[in-house]
Amino acid sequence: MKKTAAELATIVGGKLYGNAEQEIVDVRGAMDAGPEHVTFAQGVYAEHLEEFRAGLILVDKLPEKTTKNLIVCDDAKRGFSQLVELFHPETHVKPGIHPTAVVSPTAKVSPKAAVMPYCVIDDGAIVGDDTVLYPYVYIGRNAVVGQGCEIYPGAVIHENTVLGDRVVLRAHAVIGGQGFGFATDAQGHHNHIRQLGNVVLHDDVEIGACSTVDNSAMNSTVVGRGTKIDNLVHLGHNVEVGEDCFLCAQVGVAGSTKIGNHCILAGQAGITGHIHIVDNVILGGKTGVIGNITEPGEYVGYPARPHKEWSRSQVLVGHLSEMRKKLRQLEKTIQQLKEEQ
């Protein structure tokens, strides 16, 4: 496929500066793009446009001076994602149920859905229009999978789970498994308490590979509309995550915690149970949260503290050795003064 720079500007809704007839054949990353490629530049990358070899670059604002062909748009990264879809459209799976799939006679599978080899759909389950179940997917009893969902190989959707529309489960995600609930007797033996609730994933939620969302003890574990969850993330029973959140790799959230809307949890952040985090909170990598967060903002460290406060304390930590030497010197001086008296 070939497109001119002018055509691509129209597609992304941006304004072109440079050669309108420049031909583009593909998308590339900033460092790999050549004269026939389009890429994008934001943040620090936008400061090095003259070093790019790309034939066309999407940017958020026009620099004072440039020799490059540029498209200025509201969000360069989002515009670039449109061009990724243009040059590399997803393949569409034909609807139908593969002969090796096992589908309960009481399940309701849309004729517009695609059920690929070795899937299992249990009693009373519902699968909506235009949903694709890749090989080895399991849909449990009375589970509901909405329209336009993508369920990748090996994913497990346990009984009574409810998925909204356009939900994506990456390979081997497990939704609605038994929550980690136990009663410990006087002898120290742990006895499992059966969790009777379910999981509800609202529209446009994405769950990464090998991530797990446990079902609730009685009600629902909930992930809000538009939230994106990375690989190897765990949500405990009764957790509630708001809308349009990002949970990055290896985040762990203990049971009954509530997370607000538009929150970002960076890699390996850990959140204790039975707490509340308000909207618009960012947790840095490896942050440990052991209490409620009641004010929006960026938090880091263990226990979690506002970023500025944590930064000041880290500066002091760097001087501890020097401060220790000065303290010992002062102690010696004081001791000498006492002996002279």
CSV table of C-alpha atoms in Angstrom, one decimal:
chain,number,residue,atom,x,y,z
A,1,MET,CA,0.0,0.0,0.0
A,2,LYS,CA,1.2,3.5,-0.9
A,3,LYS,CA,-0.2,6.7,0.5
A,4,THR,CA,0.9,10.3,0.0
A,5,ALA,CA,1.7,12.6,2.9
A,6,ALA,CA,-1.4,14.7,2.0
A,7,GLU,CA,-3.6,11.6,2.2
A,8,LEU,CA,-2.2,10.6,5.6
A,9,ALA,CA,-2.8,14.1,6.9
A,10,THR,CA,-6.4,13.8,6.0
A,11,ILE,CA,-6.8,10.4,7.6
A,12,VAL,CA,-5.4,11.6,11.0
A,13,GLY,CA,-7.1,15.0,10.8
A,14,GLY,CA,-3.8,16.9,11.0
A,15,LYS,CA,-2.1,19.8,9.1
A,16,LEU,CA,0.7,18.9,6.7
A,17,TYR,CA,3.9,20.9,6.5
A,18,GLY,CA,6.3,19.9,3.7
A,19,ASN,CA,6.0,17.7,0.6
A,20,ALA,CA,2.4,16.7,0.0
A,21,GLU,CA,3.4,14.1,-2.6
A,22,GLN,CA,5.9,12.3,-0.4
A,23,GLU,CA,5.0,8.5,-0.8
A,24,ILE,CA,4.7,6.4,2.4
A,25,VAL,CA,4.5,2.6,2.3
A,26,ASP,CA,4.6,1.7,6.0
A,27,VAL,CA,4.9,2.7,9.7
A,28,ARG,CA,8.1,2.4,11.7
A,29,GLY,CA,9.5,3.4,15.1
A,30,ALA,CA,11.5,6.6,15.3
A,31,MET,CA,14.9,5.0,15.1
A,32,ASP,CA,14.1,2.6,12.3
A,33,ALA,CA,12.0,4.8,10.0
A,34,GLY,CA,13.4,5.6,6.5
A,35,PRO,CA,12.4,7.9,3.7
A,36,GLU,CA,9.3,5.7,2.8
A,37,HIS,CA,8.1,5.4,6.4
A,38,VAL,CA,5.9,7.5,8.7
A,39,THR,CA,6.7,7.7,12.5
A,40,PHE,CA,5.8,10.0,15.4
A,41,ALA,CA,7.7,12.1,17.9
A,42,GLN,CA,6.5,13.3,21.3
A,43,GLY,CA,8.3,14.6,24.4
A,44,VAL,CA,12.1,14.4,24.3
A,45,TYR,CA,12.0,12.7,20.9
A,46,ALA,CA,10.4,15.8,19.4
A,47,GLU,CA,13.6,17.7,20.3
A,48,HIS,CA,15.6,15.5,17.8
A,49,LEU,CA,13.5,15.7,14.7
A,50,GLU,CA,16.4,16.7,12.5
A,51,GLU,CA,18.1,13.4,13.3
A,52,PHE,CA,15.2,11.4,12.0
A,53,ARG,CA,15.4,9.7,8.6
A,54,ALA,CA,11.6,9.2,8.3
A,55,GLY,CA,9.8,10.5,5.2
A,56,LEU,CA,7.0,11.8,7.4
A,57,ILE,CA,6.7,12.5,11.1
A,58,LEU,CA,3.6,13.1,13.2
A,59,VAL,CA,4.1,15.8,16.0
A,60,ASP,CA,1.9,17.6,18.5
A,61,LYS,CA,3.2,21.0,17.6
A,62,LEU,CA,5.2,22.7,14.9
A,63,PRO,CA,8.9,23.4,15.8
A,64,GLU,CA,10.4,26.8,15.1
A,65,LYS,CA,12.7,25.4,12.4
A,66,THR,CA,12.6,22.1,10.6
A,67,THR,CA,13.6,20.5,7.3
A,68,LYS,CA,11.3,17.5,7.7
A,69,ASN,CA,7.9,16.6,6.4
A,70,LEU,CA,5.6,17.0,9.4
A,71,ILE,CA,1.9,16.4,10.2
A,72,VAL,CA,0.8,18.4,13.2
A,73,CYS,CA,-2.1,16.8,15.0
A,74,ASP,CA,-3.8,17.0,18.4
A,75,ASP,CA,-2.2,13.7,19.6
A,76,ALA,CA,0.7,12.4,17.5
A,77,LYS,CA,0.7,9.0,19.2
A,78,ARG,CA,-3.0,8.5,18.7
A,79,GLY,CA,-2.7,9.6,15.1
A,80,PHE,CA,0.1,7.1,14.6
A,81,SER,CA,-2.1,4.3,16.0
A,82,GLN,CA,-4.6,5.1,13.2
A,83,LEU,CA,-1.9,4.7,10.6
A,84,VAL,CA,-0.8,1.4,12.2
A,85,GLU,CA,-4.3,0.1,11.6
A,86,LEU,CA,-4.3,1.5,8.1
A,87,PHE,CA,-1.1,-0.2,7.0
A,88,HIS,CA,-1.5,-3.3,9.1
A,89,PRO,CA,-5.2,-4.1,9.5
A,90,GLU,CA,-6.2,-6.9,11.7
A,91,THR,CA,-7.3,-10.1,10.1
A,92,HIS,CA,-11.0,-11.0,10.5
A,93,VAL,CA,-11.9,-14.5,11.7
A,94,LYS,CA,-14.9,-16.0,9.9
A,95,PRO,CA,-17.9,-16.7,12.2
A,96,GLY,CA,-18.9,-20.3,13.0
A,97,ILE,CA,-18.2,-23.1,15.5
A,98,HIS,CA,-15.3,-25.4,14.7
A,99,PRO,CA,-16.1,-29.1,14.8
A,100,THR,CA,-13.7,-29.8,17.6
A,101,ALA,CA,-15.3,-27.2,20.0
A,102,VAL,CA,-17.5,-28.5,22.7
A,103,VAL,CA,-20.6,-26.4,23.1
A,104,SER,CA,-23.4,-27.2,25.6
A,105,PRO,CA,-26.8,-27.5,24.1
A,106,THR,CA,-28.1,-24.9,26.7
A,107,ALA,CA,-25.4,-22.4,25.7
A,108,LYS,CA,-26.4,-19.5,23.4
A,109,VAL,CA,-23.7,-18.7,20.9
A,110,SER,CA,-24.4,-16.0,18.3
A,111,PRO,CA,-24.2,-17.2,14.7
A,112,LYS,CA,-22.0,-14.1,14.1
A,113,ALA,CA,-19.4,-15.3,16.7
A,114,ALA,CA,-16.3,-17.4,15.9
A,115,VAL,CA,-15.5,-20.4,18.1
A,116,MET,CA,-12.2,-21.8,17.2
A,117,PRO,CA,-10.7,-25.3,17.8
A,118,TYR,CA,-11.0,-27.0,21.2
A,119,CYS,CA,-13.0,-24.3,22.9
A,120,VAL,CA,-15.4,-25.4,25.6
A,121,ILE,CA,-18.6,-23.5,26.3
A,122,ASP,CA,-20.5,-24.7,29.4
A,123,ASP,CA,-24.2,-24.8,30.3
A,124,GLY,CA,-26.1,-21.6,30.1
A,125,ALA,CA,-23.2,-19.5,28.8
A,126,ILE,CA,-23.9,-16.7,26.4
A,127,VAL,CA,-21.5,-15.5,23.6
A,128,GLY,CA,-22.5,-12.3,21.7
A,129,ASP,CA,-22.2,-11.1,18.1
A,130,ASP,CA,-18.8,-10.7,16.5
A,131,THR,CA,-16.9,-12.2,19.4
A,132,VAL,CA,-13.9,-14.4,18.7
A,133,LEU,CA,-12.9,-17.3,20.9
A,134,TYR,CA,-9.4,-18.5,20.0
A,135,PRO,CA,-8.4,-22.1,20.6
A,136,TYR,CA,-8.6,-23.7,24.0
A,137,VAL,CA,-10.8,-21.0,25.6
A,138,TYR,CA,-13.1,-22.1,28.4
A,139,ILE,CA,-16.4,-20.3,29.1
A,140,GLY,CA,-18.0,-21.4,32.4
A,141,ARG,CA,-21.6,-22.1,33.3
A,142,ASN,CA,-23.9,-19.1,33.0
A,143,ALA,CA,-21.0,-16.8,32.0
A,144,VAL,CA,-21.9,-13.9,29.7
A,145,VAL,CA,-19.5,-12.7,27.0
A,146,GLY,CA,-20.7,-9.5,25.2
A,147,GLN,CA,-20.3,-8.4,21.6
A,148,GLY,CA,-17.1,-7.8,19.7
A,149,CYS,CA,-14.9,-9.4,22.4
A,150,GLU,CA,-11.5,-11.1,21.7
A,151,ILE,CA,-10.7,-14.0,23.9
A,152,TYR,CA,-7.2,-15.3,23.2
A,153,PRO,CA,-5.9,-18.9,23.5
A,154,GLY,CA,-6.1,-20.6,26.8
A,155,ALA,CA,-8.1,-17.9,28.6
A,156,VAL,CA,-10.5,-19.1,31.3
A,157,ILE,CA,-13.8,-17.4,32.0
A,158,HIS,CA,-15.3,-19.0,35.1
A,159,GLU,CA,-18.9,-19.5,35.9
A,160,ASN,CA,-21.2,-16.4,36.3
A,161,THR,CA,-18.6,-14.0,35.0
A,162,VAL,CA,-20.0,-11.1,33.0
A,163,LEU,CA,-18.0,-9.5,30.2
A,164,GLY,CA,-19.3,-6.3,28.5
A,165,ASP,CA,-18.8,-5.4,24.8
A,166,ARG,CA,-15.3,-5.2,23.2
A,167,VAL,CA,-13.5,-6.8,26.1
A,168,VAL,CA,-10.1,-8.3,25.3
A,169,LEU,CA,-8.6,-11.2,27.3
A,170,ARG,CA,-5.0,-12.0,26.3
A,171,ALA,CA,-3.6,-15.5,26.4
A,172,HIS,CA,-4.1,-17.5,29.6
A,173,ALA,CA,-5.9,-14.7,31.5
A,174,VAL,CA,-8.2,-16.2,34.2
A,175,ILE,CA,-11.3,-14.4,35.1
A,176,GLY,CA,-13.6,-15.4,38.0
A,177,GLY,CA,-11.4,-17.9,39.7
A,178,GLN,CA,-12.0,-18.6,43.4
A,179,GLY,CA,-11.0,-15.7,45.6
A,180,PHE,CA,-8.3,-16.3,48.3
A,181,GLY,CA,-10.6,-16.7,51.3
A,182,PHE,CA,-9.8,-19.0,54.2
A,183,ALA,CA,-10.7,-19.5,57.9
A,184,THR,CA,-7.9,-20.6,60.1
A,185,ASP,CA,-8.9,-22.9,63.1
A,186,ALA,CA,-7.2,-23.2,66.5
A,187,GLN,CA,-4.8,-25.8,65.2
A,188,GLY,CA,-3.6,-23.5,62.4
A,189,HIS,CA,-5.3,-25.3,59.6
A,190,HIS,CA,-6.6,-23.2,56.7
A,191,ASN,CA,-10.1,-24.0,55.5
A,192,HIS,CA,-11.2,-22.5,52.2
A,193,ILE,CA,-14.4,-20.4,52.2
A,194,ARG,CA,-16.2,-20.9,48.9
A,195,GLN,CA,-16.6,-17.6,47.1
A,196,LEU,CA,-20.1,-17.2,45.8
A,197,GLY,CA,-19.8,-13.9,43.9
A,198,ASN,CA,-18.6,-13.2,40.4
A,199,VAL,CA,-16.5,-10.9,38.2
A,200,VAL,CA,-17.9,-8.1,36.0
A,201,LEU,CA,-15.7,-6.5,33.3
A,202,HIS,CA,-17.4,-3.5,31.8
A,203,ASP,CA,-17.1,-2.4,28.1
A,204,ASP,CA,-13.7,-1.9,26.5
A,205,VAL,CA,-11.7,-3.5,29.3
A,206,GLU,CA,-8.5,-5.3,28.3
A,207,ILE,CA,-6.8,-7.9,30.5
A,208,GLY,CA,-3.2,-9.0,29.7
A,209,ALA,CA,-1.7,-12.4,29.4
A,210,CYS,CA,-1.6,-14.5,32.5
A,211,SER,CA,-3.4,-11.9,34.6
A,212,THR,CA,-6.0,-13.0,37.1
A,213,VAL,CA,-9.2,-11.4,38.5
A,214,ASP,CA,-10.7,-13.4,41.4
A,215,ASN,CA,-14.4,-13.6,41.9
A,216,SER,CA,-16.1,-11.9,44.9
A,217,ALA,CA,-17.0,-13.5,48.1
A,218,MET,CA,-20.7,-12.5,47.8
A,219,ASN,CA,-21.1,-9.7,45.3
A,220,SER,CA,-18.9,-8.7,42.3
A,221,THR,CA,-15.3,-8.0,41.7
A,222,VAL,CA,-15.5,-5.1,39.2
A,223,VAL,CA,-13.3,-3.5,36.5
A,224,GLY,CA,-14.7,-0.3,35.1
A,225,ARG,CA,-15.2,0.7,31.5
A,226,GLY,CA,-12.1,1.3,29.4
A,227,THR,CA,-9.6,0.2,32.0
A,228,LYS,CA,-6.5,-1.6,30.6
A,229,ILE,CA,-4.6,-4.2,32.6
A,230,ASP,CA,-1.2,-5.4,31.6
A,231,ASN,CA,0.3,-8.9,31.8
A,232,LEU,CA,0.9,-10.7,35.2
A,233,VAL,CA,-1.5,-8.5,37.2
A,234,HIS,CA,-3.6,-9.9,40.1
A,235,LEU,CA,-6.8,-8.5,41.4
A,236,GLY,CA,-8.1,-10.1,44.6
A,237,HIS,CA,-11.7,-10.8,45.5
A,238,ASN,CA,-14.1,-7.9,46.0
A,239,VAL,CA,-11.7,-5.4,44.4
A,240,GLU,CA,-13.3,-2.5,42.4
A,241,VAL,CA,-11.3,-0.7,39.8
A,242,GLY,CA,-12.7,2.5,38.2
A,243,GLU,CA,-12.9,3.6,34.6
A,244,ASP,CA,-10.0,4.4,32.2
A,245,CYS,CA,-7.3,3.1,34.5
A,246,PHE,CA,-3.9,1.6,33.6
A,247,LEU,CA,-2.5,-1.3,35.7
A,248,CYS,CA,1.0,-2.2,34.5
A,249,ALA,CA,2.8,-5.5,34.8
A,250,GLN,CA,3.0,-7.3,38.1
A,251,VAL,CA,0.7,-5.0,40.0
A,252,GLY,CA,-1.1,-6.8,42.9
A,253,VAL,CA,-4.3,-5.5,44.5
A,254,ALA,CA,-5.5,-7.2,47.7
A,255,GLY,CA,-9.1,-8.0,48.4
A,256,SER,CA,-11.9,-5.4,48.9
A,257,THR,CA,-9.8,-2.4,47.8
A,258,LYS,CA,-11.5,0.3,45.7
A,259,ILE,CA,-9.5,2.2,43.1
A,260,GLY,CA,-11.0,5.3,41.5
A,261,ASN,CA,-11.2,6.5,37.9
A,262,HIS,CA,-8.2,7.5,35.7
A,263,CYS,CA,-5.6,6.0,38.0
A,264,ILE,CA,-2.2,4.6,36.8
A,265,LEU,CA,-0.5,1.8,38.7
A,266,ALA,CA,3.1,1.4,37.5
A,267,GLY,CA,4.9,-1.9,37.4
A,268,GLN,CA,5.1,-4.0,40.6
A,269,ALA,CA,3.0,-1.6,42.6
A,270,GLY,CA,1.4,-3.4,45.6
A,271,ILE,CA,-1.9,-2.4,47.3
A,272,THR,CA,-3.0,-3.8,50.6
A,273,GLY,CA,-6.6,-4.8,51.2
A,274,HIS,CA,-9.7,-3.0,52.4
A,275,ILE,CA,-8.5,0.5,51.4
A,276,HIS,CA,-9.7,3.3,49.1
A,277,ILE,CA,-7.8,5.2,46.4
A,278,VAL,CA,-9.4,8.3,45.0
A,279,ASP,CA,-9.6,9.3,41.3
A,280,ASN,CA,-6.5,10.5,39.3
A,281,VAL,CA,-3.8,8.9,41.4
A,282,ILE,CA,-0.5,7.7,39.9
A,283,LEU,CA,1.6,5.1,41.7
A,284,GLY,CA,5.2,4.8,40.7
A,285,GLY,CA,7.0,1.5,40.1
A,286,LYS,CA,7.2,-0.8,43.2
A,287,THR,CA,5.1,1.6,45.3
A,288,GLY,CA,3.6,0.0,48.3
A,289,VAL,CA,0.2,1.3,49.5
A,290,ILE,CA,-0.8,0.4,53.0
A,291,GLY,CA,-3.5,3.0,53.7
A,292,ASN,CA,-6.1,5.1,52.0
A,293,ILE,CA,-5.1,7.7,49.4
A,294,THR,CA,-7.5,10.6,49.7
A,295,GLU,CA,-5.8,13.2,47.5
A,296,PRO,CA,-5.1,13.0,43.7
A,297,GLY,CA,-1.5,13.1,42.7
A,298,GLU,CA,1.7,11.1,42.2
A,299,TYR,CA,2.9,8.7,44.9
A,300,VAL,CA,6.0,6.6,45.2
A,301,GLY,CA,8.0,4.5,47.7
A,302,TYR,CA,7.1,2.3,50.6
A,303,PRO,CA,5.0,3.2,52.3
A,304,ALA,CA,3.5,5.4,49.5
A,305,ARG,CA,4.2,9.1,49.9
A,306,PRO,CA,3.7,12.1,47.6
A,307,HIS,CA,6.4,12.2,45.0
A,308,LYS,CA,7.9,15.5,46.2
A,309,GLU,CA,8.0,14.4,49.8
A,310,TRP,CA,9.7,11.1,48.8
A,311,SER,CA,12.2,13.0,46.7
A,312,ARG,CA,13.3,15.2,49.6
A,313,SER,CA,13.7,12.3,51.9
A,314,GLN,CA,15.8,10.5,49.3
A,315,VAL,CA,18.2,13.5,49.1
A,316,LEU,CA,18.7,13.2,52.8
A,317,VAL,CA,19.3,9.4,52.6
A,318,GLY,CA,22.2,10.2,50.2
A,319,HIS,CA,23.8,12.3,52.9
A,320,LEU,CA,23.4,9.9,55.8
A,321,SER,CA,27.0,8.7,55.8
A,322,GLU,CA,28.3,12.3,55.9
A,323,MET,CA,25.8,13.2,58.6
A,324,ARG,CA,26.8,10.2,60.6
A,325,LYS,CA,30.5,11.3,60.5
A,326,LYS,CA,29.6,14.8,61.6
A,327,LEU,CA,27.4,13.4,64.5
A,328,ARG,CA,30.2,11.2,65.8
A,329,GLN,CA,32.6,14.2,65.6
A,330,LEU,CA,30.1,16.3,67.6
A,331,GLU,CA,29.8,13.5,70.2
A,332,LYS,CA,33.5,13.4,70.6
A,333,THR,CA,33.7,17.2,70.9
A,334,ILE,CA,31.0,17.2,73.6
A,335,GLN,CA,32.7,14.5,75.5
A,336,GLN,CA,36.0,16.4,75.4
A,337,LEU,CA,34.3,19.5,76.7
A,338,LYS,CA,32.7,17.5,79.6
A,339,GLU,CA,36.1,16.1,80.5
A,340,GLU,CA,37.7,19.5,80.6
A,341,GLN,CA,35.1,20.8,83.0
